[in-house]
Amino acid sequence: MTFVQLIECRTSRLDEMNRLMDDWVRQTKGTRTATHALVGTDRSDASHVVEVVEFPSYEDAMRNSNLPQTDRIYRGLVALCDELPTFTDLDVVRDEHLSADDGVQGERRSGHDDVQGERRSGDDGVRGERGSGDDGVRGERRSVDSVRGFFAAVGAPGELPALNDLLDEDIHSRDPMNPQDTVGLDHVRAEFRMWRGAFDSAFTVEDVFAQGDRACARWTWRAVHRGDFLGIAPTGRQVLMTGMTLFRFGADGKIAELWWQHDQLGLMQQLGALDELEQ
């Protein structure tokens, strides 16, 4: 069944966004699974931008999301938007190509991979609603998008976003570098600000998997040490850390718990904190 994703954001930098999309199209030639993309602006509010991206199926959309180029373009998109983009996942249940000659009984077409202005129908023409199992699939897709949005927001340059659209007010974050859990949105944001104050950094999300109310991401973090970090004065060194984060989502779809696992020993070694011990 054809799957469509609506991406909405607010930006005054549409030309830059178009160039970002052009780069993605070139970089993903031969690997992307998206078959049709359309971008429009709200006639009553030109800063409101809506992108419609079509895939042959939900599974194809998931494969497209896991491309490294998709992660890079998403981080670029977040940097160009005035607020975090929002995503709506749609299973296509009716697809008609309308012409002046046949009115409402529009022509239908089978699934071809051409990317012209026409839209595809599924093999069965008009299909009914999907069952509860597909509700779970859509929920898992939203979880994957939230995970990617989380890492893009935490690593975006400038002021740290409020994150209240992604994180629960009573969120629990568990990091092995901290002796106790960090509890509450304000405290979690303060912890993120500590990292951002010490490093100019960005996350690359390598893999995301979701099932039920959980999701897990494997990521790579690249940074430059610019400020004090755990008593270590700025070194200007470029560092890299790999890790995984487990997410639990609440009933409202917001992230309620975080479990972090990362190569903290490797980070300290790269910062020179272990030099004396190694001599």
PDB file of C-alpha atoms in Angstrom:
ATOM      1  CA  MET A   1       0.000   0.000   0.000  1.00  0.00           C
ATOM      2  CA  THR A   2       1.279   3.446  -0.904  1.00  0.00           C
ATOM      3  CA  PHE A   3       2.584   5.409   2.087  1.00  0.00           C
ATOM      4  CA  VAL A   4       2.752   9.209   2.267  1.00  0.00           C
ATOM      5  CA  GLN A   5       4.491  11.411   4.800  1.00  0.00           C
ATOM      6  CA  LEU A   6       3.587  15.054   5.389  1.00  0.00           C
ATOM      7  CA  ILE A   7       6.390  17.202   6.806  1.00  0.00           C
ATOM      8  CA  GLU A   8       5.451  20.657   8.080  1.00  0.00           C
ATOM      9  CA  CYS A   9       7.685  23.424   9.366  1.00  0.00           C
ATOM     10  CA  ARG A  10       8.054  27.187   9.547  1.00  0.00           C
ATOM     11  CA  THR A  11      10.997  28.863   7.861  1.00  0.00           C
ATOM     12  CA  SER A  12      12.012  32.075   6.127  1.00  0.00           C
ATOM     13  CA  ARG A  13      14.875  30.260   4.363  1.00  0.00           C
ATOM     14  CA  LEU A  14      13.013  28.390   1.638  1.00  0.00           C
ATOM     15  CA  ASP A  15      15.778  28.874  -0.958  1.00  0.00           C
ATOM     16  CA  GLU A  16      18.290  27.214   1.359  1.00  0.00           C
ATOM     17  CA  MET A  17      15.808  24.423   2.040  1.00  0.00           C
ATOM     18  CA  ASN A  18      15.423  23.807  -1.688  1.00  0.00           C
ATOM     19  CA  ARG A  19      19.195  23.605  -2.094  1.00  0.00           C
ATOM     20  CA  LEU A  20      19.312  21.125   0.784  1.00  0.00           C
ATOM     21  CA  MET A  21      16.721  18.975  -0.981  1.00  0.00           C
ATOM     22  CA  ASP A  22      18.669  19.189  -4.251  1.00  0.00           C
ATOM     23  CA  ASP A  23      21.757  17.915  -2.443  1.00  0.00           C
ATOM     24  CA  TRP A  24      19.801  15.009  -0.961  1.00  0.00           C
ATOM     25  CA  VAL A  25      18.375  14.040  -4.355  1.00  0.00           C
ATOM     26  CA  ARG A  26      21.873  13.947  -5.859  1.00  0.00           C
ATOM     27  CA  GLN A  27      23.423  12.082  -2.928  1.00  0.00           C
ATOM     28  CA  THR A  28      20.730   9.387  -2.743  1.00  0.00           C
ATOM     29  CA  LYS A  29      20.512   8.580  -6.448  1.00  0.00           C
ATOM     30  CA  GLY A  30      20.135   4.832  -6.784  1.00  0.00           C
ATOM     31  CA  THR A  31      19.511   4.244  -3.062  1.00  0.00           C
ATOM     32  CA  ARG A  32      16.456   6.285  -2.038  1.00  0.00           C
ATOM     33  CA  THR A  33      13.026   4.683  -1.940  1.00  0.00           C
ATOM     34  CA  ALA A  34      10.965   7.895  -2.100  1.00  0.00           C
ATOM     35  CA  THR A  35       9.232   8.107  -5.486  1.00  0.00           C
ATOM     36  CA  HIS A  36       7.544  11.504  -5.428  1.00  0.00           C
ATOM     37  CA  ALA A  37       8.118  14.713  -3.443  1.00  0.00           C
ATOM     38  CA  LEU A  38       6.119  17.927  -3.517  1.00  0.00           C
ATOM     39  CA  VAL A  39       6.764  21.119  -1.522  1.00  0.00           C
ATOM     40  CA  GLY A  40       4.215  23.895  -1.048  1.00  0.00           C
ATOM     41  CA  THR A  41       3.834  27.086   0.965  1.00  0.00           C
ATOM     42  CA  ASP A  42       0.680  28.270   2.693  1.00  0.00           C
ATOM     43  CA  ARG A  43      -0.862  31.101   0.655  1.00  0.00           C
ATOM     44  CA  SER A  44      -1.950  32.840   3.851  1.00  0.00           C
ATOM     45  CA  ASP A  45       1.406  32.316   5.601  1.00  0.00           C
ATOM     46  CA  ALA A  46       4.443  31.927   3.340  1.00  0.00           C
ATOM     47  CA  SER A  47       6.611  30.789   6.260  1.00  0.00           C
ATOM     48  CA  HIS A  48       4.429  27.669   6.659  1.00  0.00           C
ATOM     49  CA  VAL A  49       6.009  25.016   4.426  1.00  0.00           C
ATOM     50  CA  VAL A  50       4.513  21.593   3.751  1.00  0.00           C
ATOM     51  CA  GLU A  51       6.358  18.768   2.025  1.00  0.00           C
ATOM     52  CA  VAL A  52       4.589  15.645   0.759  1.00  0.00           C
ATOM     53  CA  VAL A  53       6.804  12.594   0.226  1.00  0.00           C
ATOM     54  CA  GLU A  54       5.448   9.391  -1.333  1.00  0.00           C
ATOM     55  CA  PHE A  55       6.776   5.857  -0.955  1.00  0.00           C
ATOM     56  CA  PRO A  56       5.625   2.528  -2.397  1.00  0.00           C
ATOM     57  CA  SER A  57       5.062   1.246   1.149  1.00  0.00           C
ATOM     58  CA  TYR A  58       5.732   1.927   4.813  1.00  0.00           C
ATOM     59  CA  GLU A  59       8.645  -0.524   4.717  1.00  0.00           C
ATOM     60  CA  ASP A  60      10.231   1.467   1.887  1.00  0.00           C
ATOM     61  CA  ALA A  61       9.838   4.633   3.960  1.00  0.00           C
ATOM     62  CA  MET A  62      11.672   2.972   6.840  1.00  0.00           C
ATOM     63  CA  ARG A  63      14.542   1.991   4.547  1.00  0.00           C
ATOM     64  CA  ASN A  64      14.708   5.559   3.279  1.00  0.00           C
ATOM     65  CA  SER A  65      14.831   6.921   6.842  1.00  0.00           C
ATOM     66  CA  ASN A  66      17.824   4.724   7.634  1.00  0.00           C
ATOM     67  CA  LEU A  67      19.957   6.159   4.837  1.00  0.00           C
ATOM     68  CA  PRO A  68      22.834   8.219   6.301  1.00  0.00           C
ATOM     69  CA  GLN A  69      22.044  10.992   3.823  1.00  0.00           C
ATOM     70  CA  THR A  70      18.500  11.221   5.218  1.00  0.00           C
ATOM     71  CA  ASP A  71      19.843  11.770   8.715  1.00  0.00           C
ATOM     72  CA  ARG A  72      22.141  14.544   7.487  1.00  0.00           C
ATOM     73  CA  ILE A  73      19.370  16.307   5.586  1.00  0.00           C
ATOM     74  CA  TYR A  74      17.081  16.096   8.607  1.00  0.00           C
ATOM     75  CA  ARG A  75      19.669  17.827  10.789  1.00  0.00           C
ATOM     76  CA  GLY A  76      20.041  20.465   8.088  1.00  0.00           C
ATOM     77  CA  LEU A  77      16.270  20.886   7.932  1.00  0.00           C
ATOM     78  CA  VAL A  78      16.035  21.419  11.684  1.00  0.00           C
ATOM     79  CA  ALA A  79      18.731  24.109  11.467  1.00  0.00           C
ATOM     80  CA  LEU A  80      16.750  25.960   8.771  1.00  0.00           C
ATOM     81  CA  CYS A  81      13.375  25.811  10.539  1.00  0.00           C
ATOM     82  CA  ASP A  82      12.109  28.249  13.151  1.00  0.00           C
ATOM     83  CA  GLU A  83      10.734  25.317  15.168  1.00  0.00           C
ATOM     84  CA  LEU A  84      10.963  21.540  15.026  1.00  0.00           C
ATOM     85  CA  PRO A  85       9.304  20.013  11.945  1.00  0.00           C
ATOM     86  CA  THR A  86       6.205  17.881  12.496  1.00  0.00           C
ATOM     87  CA  PHE A  87       5.444  14.623  10.696  1.00  0.00           C
ATOM     88  CA  THR A  88       2.129  13.016   9.741  1.00  0.00           C
ATOM     89  CA  ASP A  89       2.163   9.433   8.435  1.00  0.00           C
ATOM     90  CA  LEU A  90      -0.581   8.458   6.003  1.00  0.00           C
ATOM     91  CA  ASP A  91      -1.607   5.136   4.478  1.00  0.00           C
ATOM     92  CA  VAL A  92      -3.221   5.909   1.124  1.00  0.00           C
ATOM     93  CA  VAL A  93      -6.753   4.455   1.051  1.00  0.00           C
ATOM     94  CA  ARG A  94      -7.989   6.262  -2.087  1.00  0.00           C
ATOM     95  CA  ASP A  95      -5.930   7.383  -5.054  1.00  0.00           C
ATOM     96  CA  GLU A  96      -7.463   8.812  -8.228  1.00  0.00           C
ATOM     97  CA  HIS A  97      -6.100  10.741 -11.171  1.00  0.00           C
ATOM     98  CA  LEU A  98      -8.966  13.051 -12.167  1.00  0.00           C
ATOM     99  CA  SER A  99      -9.485  14.423 -15.668  1.00  0.00           C
ATOM    100  CA  ALA A 100     -12.070  16.774 -17.157  1.00  0.00           C
ATOM    101  CA  ASP A 101     -13.537  14.030 -19.363  1.00  0.00           C
ATOM    102  CA  ASP A 102     -14.578  11.499 -16.802  1.00  0.00           C
ATOM    103  CA  GLY A 103     -15.355  13.620 -13.733  1.00  0.00           C
ATOM    104  CA  VAL A 104     -15.333  11.849 -10.425  1.00  0.00           C
ATOM    105  CA  GLN A 105     -14.619   8.471 -12.023  1.00  0.00           C
ATOM    106  CA  GLY A 106     -10.965   9.374 -12.469  1.00  0.00           C
ATOM    107  CA  GLU A 107      -8.425   7.183 -14.132  1.00  0.00           C
ATOM    108  CA  ARG A 108      -6.555   4.809 -11.920  1.00  0.00           C
ATOM    109  CA  ARG A 109      -3.116   3.508 -12.520  1.00  0.00           C
ATOM    110  CA  SER A 110      -1.019   0.663 -11.198  1.00  0.00           C
ATOM    111  CA  GLY A 111       2.165   1.076  -9.184  1.00  0.00           C
ATOM    112  CA  HIS A 112       4.952   2.300 -11.478  1.00  0.00           C
ATOM    113  CA  ASP A 113       8.160   3.876 -10.246  1.00  0.00           C
ATOM    114  CA  ASP A 114       8.023   6.974 -12.425  1.00  0.00           C
ATOM    115  CA  VAL A 115       8.140  10.209 -10.429  1.00  0.00           C
ATOM    116  CA  GLN A 116       5.881  12.411 -12.547  1.00  0.00           C
ATOM    117  CA  GLY A 117       2.967  14.359 -11.154  1.00  0.00           C
ATOM    118  CA  GLU A 118       0.583  11.387 -11.216  1.00  0.00           C
ATOM    119  CA  ARG A 119      -0.043   9.372  -8.092  1.00  0.00           C
ATOM    120  CA  ARG A 120      -0.168   5.629  -7.781  1.00  0.00           C
ATOM    121  CA  SER A 121      -2.937   3.428  -6.523  1.00  0.00           C
ATOM    122  CA  GLY A 122      -2.467   0.100  -4.786  1.00  0.00           C
ATOM    123  CA  ASP A 123      -3.118  -3.141  -6.598  1.00  0.00           C
ATOM    124  CA  ASP A 124      -6.692  -3.227  -5.322  1.00  0.00           C
ATOM    125  CA  GLY A 125      -7.741   0.290  -6.331  1.00  0.00           C
ATOM    126  CA  VAL A 126      -9.592   1.846  -3.412  1.00  0.00           C
ATOM    127  CA  ARG A 127      -8.697   0.034  -0.208  1.00  0.00           C
ATOM    128  CA  GLY A 128     -10.394  -0.020   3.139  1.00  0.00           C
ATOM    129  CA  GLU A 129      -9.007   0.982   6.483  1.00  0.00           C
ATOM    130  CA  ARG A 130      -6.195  -1.049   7.945  1.00  0.00           C
ATOM    131  CA  GLY A 131      -6.447  -3.020  11.123  1.00  0.00           C
ATOM    132  CA  SER A 132      -5.109  -2.513  14.591  1.00  0.00           C
ATOM    133  CA  GLY A 133      -1.788  -4.101  13.689  1.00  0.00           C
ATOM    134  CA  ASP A 134      -1.186  -1.270  11.260  1.00  0.00           C
ATOM    135  CA  ASP A 135      -1.988   1.253  13.979  1.00  0.00           C
ATOM    136  CA  GLY A 136       1.038  -0.180  15.752  1.00  0.00           C
ATOM    137  CA  VAL A 137       3.142   0.202  12.614  1.00  0.00           C
ATOM    138  CA  ARG A 138       2.153   3.848  12.309  1.00  0.00           C
ATOM    139  CA  GLY A 139       2.948   4.382  15.978  1.00  0.00           C
ATOM    140  CA  GLU A 140       6.375   2.828  15.516  1.00  0.00           C
ATOM    141  CA  ARG A 141       6.982   5.108  12.536  1.00  0.00           C
ATOM    142  CA  ARG A 142       6.134   8.123  14.704  1.00  0.00           C
ATOM    143  CA  SER A 143       8.543   6.822  17.345  1.00  0.00           C
ATOM    144  CA  VAL A 144      11.352   6.616  14.773  1.00  0.00           C
ATOM    145  CA  ASP A 145      10.627  10.177  13.641  1.00  0.00           C
ATOM    146  CA  SER A 146      10.603  11.386  17.256  1.00  0.00           C
ATOM    147  CA  VAL A 147      13.972   9.742  17.917  1.00  0.00           C
ATOM    148  CA  ARG A 148      15.509  11.401  14.873  1.00  0.00           C
ATOM    149  CA  GLY A 149      13.919  14.708  15.839  1.00  0.00           C
ATOM    150  CA  PHE A 150      15.313  14.388  19.340  1.00  0.00           C
ATOM    151  CA  PHE A 151      18.917  13.913  18.198  1.00  0.00           C
ATOM    152  CA  ALA A 152      18.599  16.673  15.599  1.00  0.00           C
ATOM    153  CA  ALA A 153      17.264  19.100  18.215  1.00  0.00           C
ATOM    154  CA  VAL A 154      19.860  18.235  20.860  1.00  0.00           C
ATOM    155  CA  GLY A 155      22.675  18.671  18.353  1.00  0.00           C
ATOM    156  CA  ALA A 156      21.313  21.704  16.479  1.00  0.00           C
ATOM    157  CA  PRO A 157      23.380  24.915  16.675  1.00  0.00           C
ATOM    158  CA  GLY A 158      22.119  27.952  18.547  1.00  0.00           C
ATOM    159  CA  GLU A 159      19.820  27.996  21.548  1.00  0.00           C
ATOM    160  CA  LEU A 160      18.642  24.614  22.819  1.00  0.00           C
ATOM    161  CA  PRO A 161      14.957  24.149  21.867  1.00  0.00           C
ATOM    162  CA  ALA A 162      12.367  23.812  24.620  1.00  0.00           C
ATOM    163  CA  LEU A 163      11.926  20.098  23.744  1.00  0.00           C
ATOM    164  CA  ASN A 164       8.513  20.054  25.419  1.00  0.00           C
ATOM    165  CA  ASP A 165       6.973  18.751  22.202  1.00  0.00           C
ATOM    166  CA  LEU A 166       9.270  15.711  22.355  1.00  0.00           C
ATOM    167  CA  LEU A 167       9.944  15.051  26.045  1.00  0.00           C
ATOM    168  CA  ASP A 168       7.525  14.341  28.874  1.00  0.00           C
ATOM    169  CA  GLU A 169       7.501  16.874  31.715  1.00  0.00           C
ATOM    170  CA  ASP A 170       8.509  14.097  34.159  1.00  0.00           C
ATOM    171  CA  ILE A 171      11.094  12.435  31.926  1.00  0.00           C
ATOM    172  CA  HIS A 172      13.738  10.163  33.511  1.00  0.00           C
ATOM    173  CA  SER A 173      17.193  10.100  31.897  1.00  0.00           C
ATOM    174  CA  ARG A 174      19.720   7.445  32.952  1.00  0.00           C
ATOM    175  CA  ASP A 175      23.333   8.085  31.986  1.00  0.00           C
ATOM    176  CA  PRO A 176      26.234   5.994  33.369  1.00  0.00           C
ATOM    177  CA  MET A 177      28.264   9.207  33.730  1.00  0.00           C
ATOM    178  CA  ASN A 178      25.798  10.433  36.363  1.00  0.00           C
ATOM    179  CA  PRO A 179      25.547   8.847  39.809  1.00  0.00           C
ATOM    180  CA  GLN A 180      21.771   9.422  39.890  1.00  0.00           C
ATOM    181  CA  ASP A 181      18.952   9.571  37.365  1.00  0.00           C
ATOM    182  CA  THR A 182      18.143  12.986  35.925  1.00  0.00           C
ATOM    183  CA  VAL A 183      14.437  13.573  36.495  1.00  0.00           C
ATOM    184  CA  GLY A 184      12.194  16.260  34.995  1.00  0.00           C
ATOM    185  CA  LEU A 185      12.324  18.221  31.754  1.00  0.00           C
ATOM    186  CA  ASP A 186      14.123  21.241  33.257  1.00  0.00           C
ATOM    187  CA  HIS A 187      16.906  19.089  34.725  1.00  0.00           C
ATOM    188  CA  VAL A 188      17.316  17.066  31.526  1.00  0.00           C
ATOM    189  CA  ARG A 189      17.574  20.277  29.499  1.00  0.00           C
ATOM    190  CA  ALA A 190      20.184  21.568  31.951  1.00  0.00           C
ATOM    191  CA  GLU A 191      22.221  18.399  31.406  1.00  0.00           C
ATOM    192  CA  PHE A 192      22.019  18.827  27.632  1.00  0.00           C
ATOM    193  CA  ARG A 193      23.114  22.463  28.006  1.00  0.00           C
ATOM    194  CA  MET A 194      26.152  21.295  29.981  1.00  0.00           C
ATOM    195  CA  TRP A 195      27.242  19.092  27.071  1.00  0.00           C
ATOM    196  CA  ARG A 196      26.475  21.785  24.525  1.00  0.00           C
ATOM    197  CA  GLY A 197      28.462  24.335  26.542  1.00  0.00           C
ATOM    198  CA  ALA A 198      31.500  22.054  26.535  1.00  0.00           C
ATOM    199  CA  PHE A 199      31.325  20.823  22.923  1.00  0.00           C
ATOM    200  CA  ASP A 200      30.334  21.962  19.459  1.00  0.00           C
ATOM    201  CA  SER A 201      28.792  18.694  18.394  1.00  0.00           C
ATOM    202  CA  ALA A 202      26.380  16.799  16.188  1.00  0.00           C
ATOM    203  CA  PHE A 203      24.826  13.352  16.246  1.00  0.00           C
ATOM    204  CA  THR A 204      24.674  10.986  13.293  1.00  0.00           C
ATOM    205  CA  VAL A 205      21.919   8.428  13.803  1.00  0.00           C
ATOM    206  CA  GLU A 206      23.181   5.174  12.318  1.00  0.00           C
ATOM    207  CA  ASP A 207      20.153   2.936  13.042  1.00  0.00           C
ATOM    208  CA  VAL A 208      16.754   3.276  14.708  1.00  0.00           C
ATOM    209  CA  PHE A 209      14.456   0.415  15.615  1.00  0.00           C
ATOM    210  CA  ALA A 210      11.036   0.701  17.250  1.00  0.00           C
ATOM    211  CA  GLN A 211       8.657  -1.817  18.760  1.00  0.00           C
ATOM    212  CA  GLY A 212       5.654  -1.061  20.908  1.00  0.00           C
ATOM    213  CA  ASP A 213       6.407   1.810  23.266  1.00  0.00           C
ATOM    214  CA  ARG A 214      10.212   1.401  22.935  1.00  0.00           C
ATOM    215  CA  ALA A 215      12.775   2.525  20.400  1.00  0.00           C
ATOM    216  CA  CYS A 216      16.535   2.108  20.241  1.00  0.00           C
ATOM    217  CA  ALA A 217      19.035   4.233  18.354  1.00  0.00           C
ATOM    218  CA  ARG A 218      22.664   3.560  17.511  1.00  0.00           C
ATOM    219  CA  TRP A 219      24.528   6.833  17.022  1.00  0.00           C
ATOM    220  CA  THR A 220      27.874   8.486  16.429  1.00  0.00           C
ATOM    221  CA  TRP A 221      28.671  11.789  18.149  1.00  0.00           C
ATOM    222  CA  ARG A 222      31.343  14.072  16.683  1.00  0.00           C
ATOM    223  CA  ALA A 223      32.451  17.143  18.581  1.00  0.00           C
ATOM    224  CA  VAL A 224      35.098  19.794  19.216  1.00  0.00           C
ATOM    225  CA  HIS A 225      36.001  20.453  22.861  1.00  0.00           C
ATOM    226  CA  ARG A 226      35.298  24.183  23.390  1.00  0.00           C
ATOM    227  CA  GLY A 227      34.470  24.546  27.095  1.00  0.00           C
ATOM    228  CA  ASP A 228      35.039  23.061  30.538  1.00  0.00           C
ATOM    229  CA  PHE A 229      33.895  19.451  30.829  1.00  0.00           C
ATOM    230  CA  LEU A 230      33.999  17.629  34.160  1.00  0.00           C
ATOM    231  CA  GLY A 231      36.911  19.787  35.246  1.00  0.00           C
ATOM    232  CA  ILE A 232      38.827  19.355  31.963  1.00  0.00           C
ATOM    233  CA  ALA A 233      39.761  22.718  30.469  1.00  0.00           C
ATOM    234  CA  PRO A 234      39.009  23.285  26.760  1.00  0.00           C
ATOM    235  CA  THR A 235      41.494  21.447  24.558  1.00  0.00           C
ATOM    236  CA  GLY A 236      40.192  22.263  21.087  1.00  0.00           C
ATOM    237  CA  ARG A 237      40.469  18.568  20.249  1.00  0.00           C
ATOM    238  CA  GLN A 238      38.139  16.841  17.853  1.00  0.00           C
ATOM    239  CA  VAL A 239      36.539  13.839  19.509  1.00  0.00           C
ATOM    240  CA  LEU A 240      34.235  11.019  18.483  1.00  0.00           C
ATOM    241  CA  MET A 241      32.011   8.831  20.617  1.00  0.00           C
ATOM    242  CA  THR A 242      29.674   6.002  19.711  1.00  0.00           C
ATOM    243  CA  GLY A 243      26.733   4.808  21.734  1.00  0.00           C
ATOM    244  CA  MET A 244      23.150   3.627  21.936  1.00  0.00           C
ATOM    245  CA  THR A 245      20.065   5.142  23.544  1.00  0.00           C
ATOM    246  CA  LEU A 246      16.908   3.295  24.532  1.00  0.00           C
ATOM    247  CA  PHE A 247      13.674   5.321  24.535  1.00  0.00           C
ATOM    248  CA  ARG A 248      10.328   4.633  26.190  1.00  0.00           C
ATOM    249  CA  PHE A 249       7.320   6.594  24.977  1.00  0.00           C
ATOM    250  CA  GLY A 250       4.349   7.580  27.088  1.00  0.00           C
ATOM    251  CA  ALA A 251       0.705   7.286  26.105  1.00  0.00           C
ATOM    252  CA  ASP A 252       0.809  10.794  24.607  1.00  0.00           C
ATOM    253  CA  GLY A 253       3.678   9.854  22.286  1.00  0.00           C
ATOM    254  CA  LYS A 254       6.299  11.878  24.160  1.00  0.00           C
ATOM    255  CA  ILE A 255       9.593  10.410  25.358  1.00  0.00           C
ATOM    256  CA  ALA A 256       9.167   9.386  28.990  1.00  0.00           C
ATOM    257  CA  GLU A 257      12.454   7.582  29.697  1.00  0.00           C
ATOM    258  CA  LEU A 258      15.985   7.534  28.297  1.00  0.00           C
ATOM    259  CA  TRP A 259      18.760   4.994  28.905  1.00  0.00           C
ATOM    260  CA  TRP A 260      22.195   6.014  27.570  1.00  0.00           C
ATOM    261  CA  GLN A 261      25.153   3.729  26.856  1.00  0.00           C
ATOM    262  CA  HIS A 262      28.279   5.252  25.340  1.00  0.00           C
ATOM    263  CA  ASP A 263      32.064   4.988  25.193  1.00  0.00           C
ATOM    264  CA  GLN A 264      32.806   7.408  28.028  1.00  0.00           C
ATOM    265  CA  LEU A 265      36.273   5.922  28.628  1.00  0.00           C
ATOM    266  CA  GLY A 266      37.187   6.519  24.995  1.00  0.00           C
ATOM    267  CA  LEU A 267      35.978  10.117  25.245  1.00  0.00           C
ATOM    268  CA  MET A 268      38.092  10.811  28.323  1.00  0.00           C
ATOM    269  CA  GLN A 269      41.089   9.264  26.595  1.00  0.00           C
ATOM    270  CA  GLN A 270      40.629  11.500  23.557  1.00  0.00           C
ATOM    271  CA  LEU A 271      40.473  14.551  25.843  1.00  0.00           C
ATOM    272  CA  GLY A 272      43.800  13.592  27.402  1.00  0.00           C
ATOM    273  CA  ALA A 273      42.325  12.929  30.832  1.00  0.00           C
ATOM    274  CA  LEU A 274      43.997   9.509  31.007  1.00  0.00           C
ATOM    275  CA  ASP A 275      47.449  10.559  29.803  1.00  0.00           C
ATOM    276  CA  GLU A 276      49.067  10.414  33.261  1.00  0.00           C
ATOM    277  CA  LEU A 277      47.537   7.005  33.986  1.00  0.00           C
ATOM    278  CA  GLU A 278      48.854   5.589  30.729  1.00  0.00           C
ATOM    279  CA  GLN A 279      52.445   6.676  31.351  1.00  0.00           C
TER     280      GLN A 279
END
